[in-house]
Coordinates of C-alpha atoms and ligand atoms in Angstrom, one line a residue:
M1 CA -8.2 12.4 15.6
C2 CA -11.6 13.7 16.4
G3 CA -13.5 17.0 16.9
L4 CA -15.2 18.2 20.1
I5 CA -17.4 21.1 21.0
G6 CA -18.9 22.4 24.3
Y7 CA -21.4 25.2 24.9
S8 CA -23.1 26.9 27.8
G9 CA -25.3 30.0 27.4
P10 CA -28.8 31.1 26.4
R11 CA -29.0 29.5 22.9
D12 CA -30.7 26.2 22.1
V13 CA -27.7 24.0 22.7
S14 CA -28.5 21.3 20.2
G15 CA -28.4 23.8 17.3
V16 CA -25.0 25.1 18.4
L17 CA -23.6 21.6 18.8
L18 CA -24.8 20.4 15.4
E19 CA -23.7 23.6 13.6
S20 CA -20.2 23.5 15.2
L21 CA -19.8 19.7 14.7
R22 CA -20.4 20.2 10.9
K23 CA -17.4 22.5 10.9
L24 CA -15.3 19.9 12.7
E25 CA -16.4 17.0 10.6
Y26 CA -13.2 17.0 8.6
R27 CA -11.4 15.9 11.8
G28 CA -13.2 12.6 11.8
Y29 CA -16.5 11.3 10.5
D30 CA -17.1 7.7 11.5
S31 CA -19.5 8.4 14.3
A32 CA -21.0 11.5 16.1
G33 CA -22.9 12.3 19.2
V34 CA -24.2 15.0 21.6
A35 CA -25.0 15.2 25.3
V36 CA -27.5 17.9 26.5
V37 CA -28.2 18.9 30.0
N38 CA -32.0 19.1 30.4
G39 CA -32.1 18.7 34.1
A40 CA -30.9 15.1 33.7
L41 CA -28.5 14.2 30.9
E42 CA -29.8 13.3 27.4
V43 CA -27.4 11.6 25.0
H44 CA -27.9 10.9 21.3
K45 CA -25.2 9.3 19.0
E46 CA -25.0 7.3 15.8
K47 CA -22.4 5.5 13.7
G48 CA -21.6 7.4 10.5
E49 CA -21.5 11.1 9.6
I50 CA -23.1 13.9 11.5
S51 CA -26.0 14.1 9.1
V52 CA -26.9 10.5 10.1
M53 CA -26.9 11.4 13.7
E54 CA -28.9 14.6 13.0
S55 CA -31.5 12.8 11.0
S56 CA -32.4 10.4 13.9
M57 CA -32.0 13.1 16.6
P58 CA -35.1 13.5 18.9
P59 CA -35.9 17.1 20.1
M60 CA -33.2 17.8 22.8
Q61 CA -33.8 20.9 24.8
G62 CA -31.3 22.6 27.0
H63 CA -28.6 25.3 27.1
T64 CA -25.5 23.4 28.1
G65 CA -24.0 20.5 26.2
I66 CA -21.1 18.8 24.5
G67 CA -20.7 17.1 21.1
H68 CA -18.2 15.0 19.3
T69 CA -17.3 13.7 15.8
R70 CA -15.0 10.7 15.8
W71 CA -12.1 9.2 13.9
A72 CA -11.7 5.7 15.4
T73 CA -8.3 4.9 17.0
C74 CA -9.3 2.5 19.8
G75 CA -12.4 0.5 19.2
A76 CA -14.0 0.2 15.8
P77 CA -16.4 2.8 14.4
S78 CA -19.8 1.8 15.9
W79 CA -22.7 3.2 17.9
K80 CA -21.4 1.8 21.2
N81 CA -17.9 3.3 20.6
A82 CA -19.3 6.7 19.7
H83 CA -18.9 9.6 22.1
P84 CA -20.3 11.0 24.5
F85 CA -19.8 8.4 27.1
L86 CA -22.0 8.3 30.3
S87 CA -21.0 7.3 33.8
Q88 CA -22.9 4.3 35.1
D89 CA -25.3 6.4 37.1
R90 CA -25.8 8.6 33.9
K91 CA -24.9 11.7 35.9
I92 CA -21.8 12.6 33.9
A93 CA -21.1 12.7 30.2
L94 CA -17.7 13.1 28.5
V95 CA -16.2 13.5 25.0
H96 CA -12.5 13.0 24.4
N97 CA -9.9 13.4 21.7
G98 CA -6.5 11.6 22.0
I99 CA -5.4 8.3 23.6
I100 CA -5.5 7.0 27.1
E101 CA -2.4 4.8 27.0
N102 CA -2.9 3.1 30.3
H103 CA -6.6 2.4 29.8
N104 CA -6.3 -1.3 30.3
Q105 CA -4.7 -0.8 33.7
I106 CA -7.4 1.7 34.8
R107 CA -10.2 -0.5 33.4
K108 CA -8.9 -3.4 35.5
G109 CA -9.1 -1.4 38.7
L110 CA -12.6 -0.1 37.8
L111 CA -13.9 -3.6 37.0
E112 CA -12.8 -4.7 40.4
N113 CA -15.0 -2.0 41.8
G114 CA -17.9 -3.3 39.9
T115 CA -18.0 -0.8 37.0
V116 CA -19.7 -2.2 33.9
F117 CA -18.3 -1.1 30.5
S118 CA -20.3 -0.5 27.4
S119 CA -17.7 0.1 24.8
D120 CA -14.3 -1.0 23.5
T121 CA -12.8 2.5 23.8
D122 CA -9.9 3.8 25.9
T123 CA -12.1 6.9 26.5
E124 CA -14.8 5.2 28.5
V125 CA -12.5 4.5 31.4
L126 CA -12.2 8.3 31.9
V127 CA -15.8 9.0 32.5
H128 CA -16.0 6.1 35.1
L129 CA -12.8 7.4 36.7
I130 CA -14.2 10.9 37.0
S131 CA -17.4 9.5 38.5
H132 CA -15.4 7.5 40.9
Y133 CA -13.6 10.6 42.2
H134 CA -16.7 12.9 42.1
K135 CA -17.3 14.2 45.6
G136 CA -19.5 17.1 44.7
D137 CA -17.0 19.1 42.6
L138 CA -16.8 18.0 38.9
H139 CA -13.8 20.1 38.1
A140 CA -11.9 18.6 41.1
A141 CA -12.9 15.1 40.0
V142 CA -11.7 15.7 36.5
R143 CA -8.3 16.9 37.6
R144 CA -8.0 14.0 40.1
A145 CA -8.9 11.5 37.4
L146 CA -6.4 13.0 34.9
D147 CA -3.7 12.5 37.5
D148 CA -4.1 8.7 36.9
V149 CA -4.0 9.0 33.2
R150 CA -1.1 8.4 30.9
G151 CA -1.6 9.6 27.3
T152 CA -3.0 12.6 25.4
Y153 CA -6.3 14.2 25.6
S154 CA -8.6 17.1 25.1
I155 CA -11.9 16.5 27.0
A156 CA -15.2 18.2 27.7
V157 CA -17.4 17.0 30.6
V158 CA -20.9 17.9 31.7
E159 CA -23.0 16.7 34.6
E160 CA -26.8 16.7 35.3
Y161 CA -28.4 19.8 36.7
S162 CA -25.4 22.0 36.0
D163 CA -24.7 24.7 33.4
E164 CA -20.9 24.1 33.7
V165 CA -18.7 22.4 31.1
V166 CA -15.3 21.2 32.5
V167 CA -12.5 20.9 30.0
A168 CA -8.9 19.9 30.0
K169 CA -6.0 19.5 27.6
K170 CA -2.8 17.6 27.1
E171 CA -1.1 17.3 23.7
N172 CA -4.4 17.7 21.8
P173 CA -5.7 21.1 20.7
L174 CA -8.4 22.9 22.6
V175 CA -9.6 26.4 22.2
L176 CA -12.0 28.4 24.4
G177 CA -14.4 30.9 22.8
L178 CA -15.7 33.9 24.7
G179 CA -19.1 35.3 24.1
L180 CA -21.6 37.6 25.9
N181 CA -23.3 35.5 28.6
E182 CA -22.3 32.4 26.7
N183 CA -19.0 30.5 26.3
F184 CA -17.7 27.8 24.1
V185 CA -14.9 25.2 23.8
A186 CA -13.8 23.4 20.6
S187 CA -11.0 21.4 19.2
D188 CA -10.6 24.0 16.4
V189 CA -11.5 27.6 16.0
T190 CA -13.4 27.0 12.8
A191 CA -16.2 25.6 14.9
L192 CA -16.4 28.9 16.9
L193 CA -16.1 31.5 14.1
E194 CA -19.9 31.6 13.7
Y195 CA -20.3 32.8 17.3
T196 CA -17.1 34.6 18.3
S197 CA -13.6 35.6 17.3
D198 CA -12.3 36.1 20.9
V199 CA -10.5 32.9 21.8
V200 CA -8.0 31.5 24.3
Y201 CA -5.8 28.7 23.2
M202 CA -5.4 26.3 26.1
E203 CA -2.0 25.0 27.1
D204 CA -1.0 21.5 28.0
G205 CA -2.0 20.6 31.6
E206 CA -4.6 23.4 31.8
S207 CA -8.2 22.9 32.7
A208 CA -11.2 25.3 32.6
V209 CA -14.8 25.6 33.7
I210 CA -17.1 27.2 31.2
S211 CA -20.5 28.6 32.1
P212 CA -22.7 31.6 31.0
R213 CA -21.1 33.5 33.8
G214 CA -17.6 33.2 32.4
I215 CA -14.6 31.0 31.9
S216 CA -12.3 30.0 34.8
L217 CA -8.9 28.8 33.6
Y218 CA -6.6 26.8 35.8
G219 CA -2.9 26.1 35.2
A220 CA -1.1 22.7 35.3
D221 CA -0.7 23.0 39.0
G222 CA -4.4 23.7 39.6
S223 CA -4.0 27.4 40.5
A224 CA -6.2 30.0 38.7
A225 CA -4.6 31.2 35.5
D226 CA -5.4 34.3 33.4
R227 CA -4.7 34.9 29.8
P228 CA -6.2 37.7 27.7
P229 CA -8.1 36.4 24.6
S230 CA -6.7 36.7 21.2
K231 CA -8.7 37.8 18.1
V232 CA -9.0 35.2 15.3
Q233 CA -8.3 36.8 12.0
W234 CA -10.1 34.1 9.9
S235 CA -13.5 35.3 8.8
M236 CA -16.6 33.0 8.6
E237 CA -16.4 33.4 4.8
E238 CA -12.9 31.9 4.8
A239 CA -14.2 28.9 6.6
R240 CA -17.1 28.3 4.3
K241 CA -17.2 26.7 0.8
G242 CA -17.8 30.1 -0.8
G243 CA -19.8 28.7 -3.7
F244 CA -17.4 26.0 -4.8
E245 CA -18.7 22.4 -5.1
H246 CA -16.0 21.1 -2.7
Y247 CA -13.7 22.6 -0.1
M248 CA -10.8 21.2 -2.0
L249 CA -11.6 23.2 -5.2
K250 CA -12.2 26.3 -3.1
E251 CA -8.9 25.9 -1.4
I252 CA -7.1 25.3 -4.7
F253 CA -8.5 28.6 -5.9
E254 CA -7.6 30.4 -2.8
Q255 CA -3.9 29.9 -3.5
P256 CA -3.0 33.2 -5.1
R257 CA -4.1 34.8 -1.8
S258 CA -2.7 32.2 0.6
I259 CA 0.7 32.3 -1.2
S260 CA 0.6 36.1 -1.3
E261 CA -0.2 36.4 2.4
T262 CA 2.6 34.0 3.4
I263 CA 5.0 36.0 1.2
I264 CA 3.9 39.4 2.5
S265 CA 4.2 38.4 6.2
Y266 CA 7.9 37.9 6.0
I267 CA 9.4 39.3 2.8
D268 CA 10.2 42.8 4.0
E269 CA 12.2 41.6 7.1
L270 CA 13.6 38.4 5.4
E271 CA 17.3 39.4 5.7
M272 CA 17.0 39.7 9.5
L273 CA 14.2 37.2 10.2
E274 CA 14.8 35.7 13.7
I275 CA 14.1 32.1 12.9
L276 CA 17.6 30.7 13.0
P277 CA 19.8 29.6 15.9
T278 CA 22.0 32.5 17.2
R279 CA 24.6 30.4 18.8
K280 CA 25.1 27.6 16.3
K281 CA 26.7 27.6 12.9
V282 CA 24.2 26.1 10.5
D283 CA 26.3 23.9 8.2
M284 CA 23.6 21.3 7.7
V285 CA 19.8 21.3 7.8
K286 CA 17.5 18.4 8.4
I287 CA 13.8 18.5 7.5
L288 CA 11.3 16.1 9.2
A289 CA 7.7 15.8 8.1
C290 CA 5.0 13.4 7.0
G291 CA 2.9 13.0 3.8
T292 CA 2.4 16.2 1.8
S293 CA 4.5 18.1 4.3
Y294 CA 7.3 15.7 3.6
N295 CA 7.0 16.5 -0.1
A296 CA 7.3 20.2 0.7
G297 CA 10.4 19.3 2.7
M298 CA 11.8 17.5 -0.4
V299 CA 11.4 20.7 -2.4
G300 CA 13.0 22.5 0.5
K301 CA 16.1 20.3 0.1
Y302 CA 16.6 21.4 -3.5
V303 CA 16.0 25.1 -2.9
I304 CA 17.9 25.4 0.3
E305 CA 20.9 23.7 -1.3
E306 CA 20.6 25.8 -4.4
L307 CA 20.3 29.2 -2.6
S308 CA 22.5 28.6 0.4
G309 CA 24.8 25.7 -0.5
I310 CA 24.0 24.1 2.8
P311 CA 23.5 20.4 2.6
V312 CA 19.9 19.2 3.5
Q313 CA 18.6 15.9 4.6
V314 CA 14.9 15.1 4.5
E315 CA 13.5 12.3 6.7
I316 CA 10.1 10.9 7.3
A317 CA 9.2 12.1 10.8
S318 CA 8.0 8.7 12.1
E319 CA 11.4 7.1 11.2
Y320 CA 13.6 9.7 12.7
R321 CA 13.6 8.2 16.2
Y322 CA 15.0 5.0 14.8
T323 CA 18.1 6.7 13.4
T324 CA 21.3 6.7 15.5
K325 CA 21.5 9.4 18.2
T326 CA 24.7 10.6 16.5
N327 CA 22.4 11.6 13.6
R328 CA 22.1 15.2 14.8
C329 CA 22.1 18.5 13.1
P330 CA 22.3 22.1 14.1
L331 CA 19.0 23.1 12.5
V332 CA 16.0 20.7 12.3
V333 CA 13.0 22.0 10.4
L334 CA 9.6 20.4 11.2
I335 CA 6.9 20.9 8.6
T336 CA 3.3 20.3 9.6
Q337 CA 0.3 22.2 8.4
S338 CA -1.8 21.2 11.4
G339 CA 0.9 21.5 13.9
E340 CA -0.7 18.5 15.6
T341 CA 0.8 15.5 13.8
A342 CA 2.0 13.1 16.5
D343 CA 4.8 11.7 14.4
T344 CA 6.2 15.2 13.7
L345 CA 5.8 16.3 17.4
A346 CA 7.6 13.2 18.5
A347 CA 10.4 14.0 16.0
C348 CA 10.6 17.5 17.3
R349 CA 11.2 16.3 20.8
E350 CA 13.7 13.8 19.6
A351 CA 15.6 16.5 17.7
K352 CA 15.7 18.7 20.8
D353 CA 17.0 15.8 22.9
R354 CA 19.8 15.5 20.3
G355 CA 20.6 19.1 20.8
S356 CA 19.2 20.6 17.6
F357 CA 17.6 24.0 17.2
T358 CA 14.1 23.3 16.0
L359 CA 12.2 25.4 13.6
A360 CA 8.5 24.6 12.9
I361 CA 6.7 25.5 9.7
T362 CA 3.0 25.3 10.5
N363 CA -0.4 26.9 9.5
V364 CA -2.0 26.8 12.8
V365 CA -1.4 29.5 15.5
G366 CA -1.5 28.0 18.9
S367 CA -1.0 24.4 17.7
S368 CA 1.1 22.0 19.7
I369 CA 4.2 22.3 17.5
T370 CA 4.3 26.1 18.1
R371 CA 4.9 25.3 21.8
E372 CA 7.4 22.6 21.2
A373 CA 9.7 24.2 18.7
D374 CA 12.3 26.8 19.4
A375 CA 11.1 29.1 16.5
V376 CA 8.1 29.1 14.2
L377 CA 7.5 30.2 10.6
F378 CA 3.8 30.5 10.1
T379 CA 2.2 29.8 6.7
K380 CA -0.8 32.0 6.2
A381 CA -3.1 29.6 4.2
G382 CA -6.1 30.1 6.5
P383 CA -8.3 27.2 7.5
E384 CA -8.1 24.2 5.3
I385 CA -11.1 22.0 5.6
S386 CA -10.7 19.4 2.8
V387 CA -8.7 16.5 4.0
A388 CA -6.3 16.6 1.0
A389 CA -3.7 19.4 1.6
T390 CA -3.6 21.9 -1.2
K391 CA -3.2 25.5 -0.2
T392 CA -1.2 24.6 2.9
Y393 CA 1.2 22.7 0.6
T394 CA 2.0 25.7 -1.6
A395 CA 2.2 27.9 1.5
Q396 CA 4.7 25.5 2.9
L397 CA 6.7 25.8 -0.3
I398 CA 6.8 29.5 0.1
A399 CA 8.0 29.1 3.7
V400 CA 10.8 26.8 2.6
Y401 CA 11.8 29.4 -0.1
L402 CA 11.9 32.1 2.5
L403 CA 14.0 29.9 4.8
A404 CA 16.3 29.1 1.9
A405 CA 16.8 32.7 1.1
R406 CA 17.3 33.6 4.8
L407 CA 20.0 30.9 5.0
G408 CA 21.5 32.0 1.8
Y409 CA 21.8 35.6 2.9
M410 CA 23.1 34.5 6.3
N411 CA 26.0 32.6 4.9
R412 CA 26.5 35.1 2.1
S413 CA 25.7 32.8 -0.8
M414 CA 23.1 35.5 -1.6
G415 CA 24.0 39.1 -1.6
D416 CA 21.7 42.1 -1.7
E417 CA 21.3 42.0 -5.5
E418 CA 20.4 38.3 -5.5
M419 CA 18.0 38.9 -2.6
R420 CA 16.3 41.7 -4.6
I421 CA 15.9 39.5 -7.6
F422 CA 14.6 36.6 -5.4
K423 CA 12.0 38.8 -3.8
A424 CA 10.8 40.2 -7.1
S425 CA 10.3 36.7 -8.5
L426 CA 8.6 35.6 -5.4
R427 CA 6.2 38.5 -5.5
A428 CA 5.3 37.6 -9.1
L429 CA 4.3 34.1 -8.1
P430 CA 0.6 34.7 -7.1
N431 CA -0.2 36.0 -10.5
K432 CA 1.4 33.0 -12.2
V433 CA -0.7 30.8 -10.0
S434 CA -3.8 32.7 -11.0
E435 CA -3.0 32.1 -14.7
I436 CA -3.0 28.3 -14.0
L437 CA -6.3 28.6 -12.3
D438 CA -7.6 30.4 -15.3
R439 CA -6.7 27.3 -17.4
A440 CA -8.5 24.8 -15.1
Q441 CA -10.6 23.6 -18.0
G442 CA -7.6 22.1 -19.7
L443 CA -6.9 20.0 -16.6
Q444 CA -10.5 19.0 -16.4
A445 CA -10.3 17.7 -20.0
A446 CA -7.1 15.8 -19.3
A447 CA -8.7 14.0 -16.3
A448 CA -10.7 11.8 -18.7
M449 CA -7.5 9.9 -19.3
F450 CA -7.7 8.5 -15.8
R451 CA -11.3 7.5 -15.7
D452 CA -10.7 3.8 -15.9
A453 CA -7.0 3.7 -14.8
T454 CA -6.0 1.6 -11.8
S455 CA -2.4 2.8 -11.7
A456 CA -0.5 5.9 -12.8
F457 CA 3.1 7.2 -12.7
F458 CA 4.2 10.8 -12.2
I459 CA 7.8 11.8 -13.2
G460 CA 9.9 14.8 -12.9
R461 CA 13.5 15.8 -12.3
N462 CA 15.4 17.9 -9.8
R463 CA 13.2 20.3 -7.8
N464 CA 10.1 19.3 -9.9
F465 CA 10.4 15.6 -8.8
P466 CA 8.9 16.2 -5.3
S467 CA 6.0 18.1 -6.7
M468 CA 5.3 15.0 -8.9
M469 CA 5.5 12.9 -5.8
E470 CA 2.9 15.3 -4.3
G471 CA 0.8 15.0 -7.5
A472 CA 0.8 11.2 -7.2
L473 CA -0.1 11.4 -3.5
K474 CA -3.1 13.7 -4.2
L475 CA -4.3 11.4 -7.0
K476 CA -4.2 8.3 -4.8
E477 CA -5.7 10.1 -1.8
I478 CA -8.8 11.4 -3.4
S479 CA -9.4 9.3 -6.5
Y480 CA -8.2 5.9 -5.1
V481 CA -6.0 5.4 -8.2
H482 CA -2.7 3.8 -7.3
A483 CA -0.1 6.4 -8.2
E484 CA 3.7 6.7 -7.8
G485 CA 5.9 9.8 -8.1
Y486 CA 9.3 8.9 -9.5
A487 CA 12.5 10.7 -10.3
A488 CA 12.3 10.4 -14.1
G489 CA 15.8 8.9 -14.4
E490 CA 14.8 6.1 -12.0
L491 CA 11.9 4.8 -14.1
K492 CA 14.1 2.6 -16.2
H493 CA 15.5 0.9 -13.1
G494 CA 12.3 -1.1 -12.4
P495 CA 9.0 0.7 -12.7
L496 CA 9.1 0.7 -16.5
A497 CA 8.0 -3.0 -16.2
L498 CA 4.6 -1.8 -15.0
L499 CA 3.9 0.6 -17.8
D500 CA 1.5 -0.5 -20.5
E501 CA -1.4 1.0 -22.4
R502 CA -3.6 1.1 -19.3
T503 CA -1.2 3.0 -17.1
P504 CA -1.1 6.7 -17.7
L505 CA 2.2 8.7 -17.3
V506 CA 2.2 12.3 -16.2
A507 CA 5.5 14.0 -16.9
A508 CA 6.8 17.5 -16.1
C509 CA 8.6 18.7 -19.2
L510 CA 9.2 22.3 -18.1
G511 CA 11.7 24.7 -19.8
D512 CA 14.7 24.3 -17.5
H513 CA 18.0 22.4 -17.6
T514 CA 16.2 19.0 -17.2
Y515 CA 14.1 19.4 -20.3
D516 CA 16.1 17.3 -22.8
K517 CA 16.5 14.5 -20.4
M518 CA 12.8 14.6 -19.5
V519 CA 11.9 14.3 -23.2
S520 CA 14.2 11.2 -23.5
N521 CA 12.5 9.6 -20.5
V522 CA 9.0 10.3 -21.9
S523 CA 10.1 8.8 -25.3
E524 CA 11.0 5.6 -23.5
V525 CA 7.5 5.3 -22.0
A526 CA 5.8 6.4 -25.2
A527 CA 7.4 3.3 -26.9
R528 CA 5.5 1.1 -24.3
G529 CA 2.2 2.5 -25.3
S530 CA 1.3 4.3 -22.1
P531 CA -1.1 7.2 -22.4
I532 CA 1.0 10.3 -21.7
L533 CA 0.0 13.6 -20.2
L534 CA 2.7 16.2 -20.4
I535 CA 2.8 19.3 -18.3
A536 CA 4.8 21.7 -20.4
N537 CA 5.4 25.4 -20.6
D538 CA 3.8 27.5 -23.2
D539 CA 6.9 27.6 -25.3
N540 CA 8.0 24.0 -25.2
E541 CA 7.0 22.8 -28.6
D542 CA 9.1 19.8 -29.5
C543 CA 7.7 17.5 -26.8
E544 CA 4.2 17.9 -28.2
T545 CA 4.4 14.9 -30.5
L546 CA 5.1 12.6 -27.6
A547 CA 1.9 13.5 -25.7
D548 CA -1.6 12.1 -25.8
Q549 CA -2.6 15.2 -23.9
I550 CA -0.7 18.3 -23.1
V551 CA -1.4 20.9 -20.4
R552 CA 0.3 24.2 -20.8
I553 CA 1.4 26.2 -17.8
P554 CA 3.0 29.7 -18.0
P555 CA 6.8 29.8 -17.9
I556 CA 8.3 30.9 -14.7
E557 CA 11.7 31.4 -13.0
P558 CA 12.7 27.6 -12.7
L559 CA 13.4 27.9 -9.0
F560 CA 9.6 28.4 -8.4
S561 CA 8.2 25.8 -10.9
P562 CA 7.4 23.3 -8.0
V563 CA 4.6 25.8 -7.0
T564 CA 2.9 26.2 -10.3
L565 CA 3.3 22.5 -11.1
A566 CA 1.7 21.5 -7.8
V567 CA -1.3 23.7 -8.5
A568 CA -1.8 22.1 -11.9
L569 CA -1.6 18.6 -10.4
Q570 CA -4.0 19.5 -7.6
L571 CA -6.5 20.5 -10.2
L572 CA -5.8 17.3 -12.2
S573 CA -6.4 15.0 -9.2
Y574 CA -9.5 17.0 -8.2
Y575 CA -11.1 16.5 -11.6
V576 CA -10.1 12.8 -11.8
A577 CA -11.8 12.2 -8.4
K578 CA -14.8 14.1 -9.6
E579 CA -14.9 12.1 -12.8
R580 CA -14.8 8.9 -10.7
G581 CA -17.5 10.2 -8.4
M582 CA -15.4 10.1 -5.2
P583 CA -16.1 11.8 -1.8
I584 CA -13.5 14.4 -2.5
D585 CA -13.3 16.3 0.7
K586 CA -13.5 13.3 2.9
P587 CA -11.5 10.4 1.4
R588 CA -12.0 7.1 3.1
N589 CA -9.7 6.1 6.0
L590 CA -8.0 9.5 6.1
A591 CA -8.3 12.5 8.5
K592 CA -7.1 16.0 8.5
S593 CA -4.7 15.9 11.3
V594 CA -3.2 12.6 12.5
T595 CA -2.7 12.8 16.3
V596 CA -1.6 9.2 16.8
E597 CA 1.8 7.7 16.1
Ligands
LIG1 C1 -2.2 14.8 2.3 C2 -2.2 15.1 3.7 C3 -1.3 14.3 4.6 C4 -0.6 15.3 5.5 C5 0.1 14.5 6.6 C6 0.9 15.5 7.5 O1 -3.1 15.6 1.6 O2 -2.9 15.9 4.1 O3 -0.4 13.5 3.9 O4 0.2 16.0 4.8 O5 -0.8 13.8 7.4 O6 0.0 16.4 8.1 P1 0.6 17.7 8.7 O7 1.1 18.6 7.7 O8 -0.6 18.3 9.4 O9 1.7 17.3 9.7

């Protein structure tokens, strides 16, 4: 996954490119570069973060250009593999997100024609191919070259002595931004918010030509297309750090609002919400997702089964294709905050091939999954910049609660009275989350327990178990402490052998029907000398003696405890990572949306 930007207009283009690239850096940050049209083309790129590229950047004057920030997929992170790439005659420059699957084959043909390659990337073949087909019309050359390409892409291309940026998209996000006598393209709207809120989301197969005079959009068949722009609701402020030290902390603190907005969007019409198949009886649900979204799916299993009685299976999206074709289900739910995760998109296609109705839960309007799935439930978390998912996770939990209630009402497991009570509890949730945020200091104090840890275990039971898996995932992602989330009852079947006085245990001992069994499981660990951090409700007193540290969270209707628990664990992992001095918003080797399988 990478980020790209393109601009044409009266502004100093290098300023626009740098500013926009900074907003896209979460999409990849192992090299960055820009190409500016200043009569001829000028290119500057560096290995490393955008700040590295910026610090060595010579003055680059011009009003048209493209920029890129890379997350390596084909060819190691290096100067030579950084985008933009130039054609051999230096007349065309190109940036690309995605993968050219048949690049070896294309490269072979170009080598026979005498092309000299300067990088190990799949992308470079494309700029040479465009150059090969260029007979005076860059847009026509781009479209012709793309006919030869198998794979996925969003690209932006410029040529010398021209104020046009040619762009095209297939299975990678690309959004056009409309201004007054200036126009933009970016892989994400966050890069454009500084300049415009009028955008057009490009569709697969489309191409466009951007210049100060306007944007010409072309459909997959090459004919002129016209789509009115939509208004982005996200403000600039939402996309900025807002005074917090890290995006992650800011995003954790935004949760009362993101949860509330997701609830508000659907709650009034929940009984009749049109997200379910009309012609199929839903007697089973399958949830497919990756990473944090998978953990949200696991919570979904418990709550859907609890509210609707419908059995739910949760599978890792990348594994679904290997299951037997008879593994099919009337309703398949795809959870993906970015809407661009290649594994989840592939699982969506596979589910459709198997005849399932597909429902996507995503945070990004216009993302690929919204075009692939039969129906969409949007989370309203706003832009999430930090690589570690936080507010999108809790918004996903709200979405699965809404889905569970909708299914429960549909099959009459929930009547009007149950629905009324459910809605009232759901509406109370944002305030409970605020109460946990008010207690952030307690979690900061507890983080010291992990300062020198190399491994940690997180345990919970029933619907709290997946949120403990999520707590463990957050800890390993951003603090690099090895962590495992376990169903508490499973600990004694193997992992207990790993517990000793250097291995902290985090346990959710919340006041529900699992409380007594949780206390027993924690006692087993206490006997091995592991430092114990308990997450308990305000009124759970008898577990106190077992704990080295205890963090209190407000009691809540047990159905919703995965949400409050998740927020507490996000704060814990944030403060552990801070204590250990980690690059919290950009953990090594990870990227915000994973567009390769
Ligand atoms: C963890 C994280 C990843 C993503 C996973 C799926 O903090 O962000 O585990 O959850 O890559 O991403 P989406 O939800 O975009 O499909």
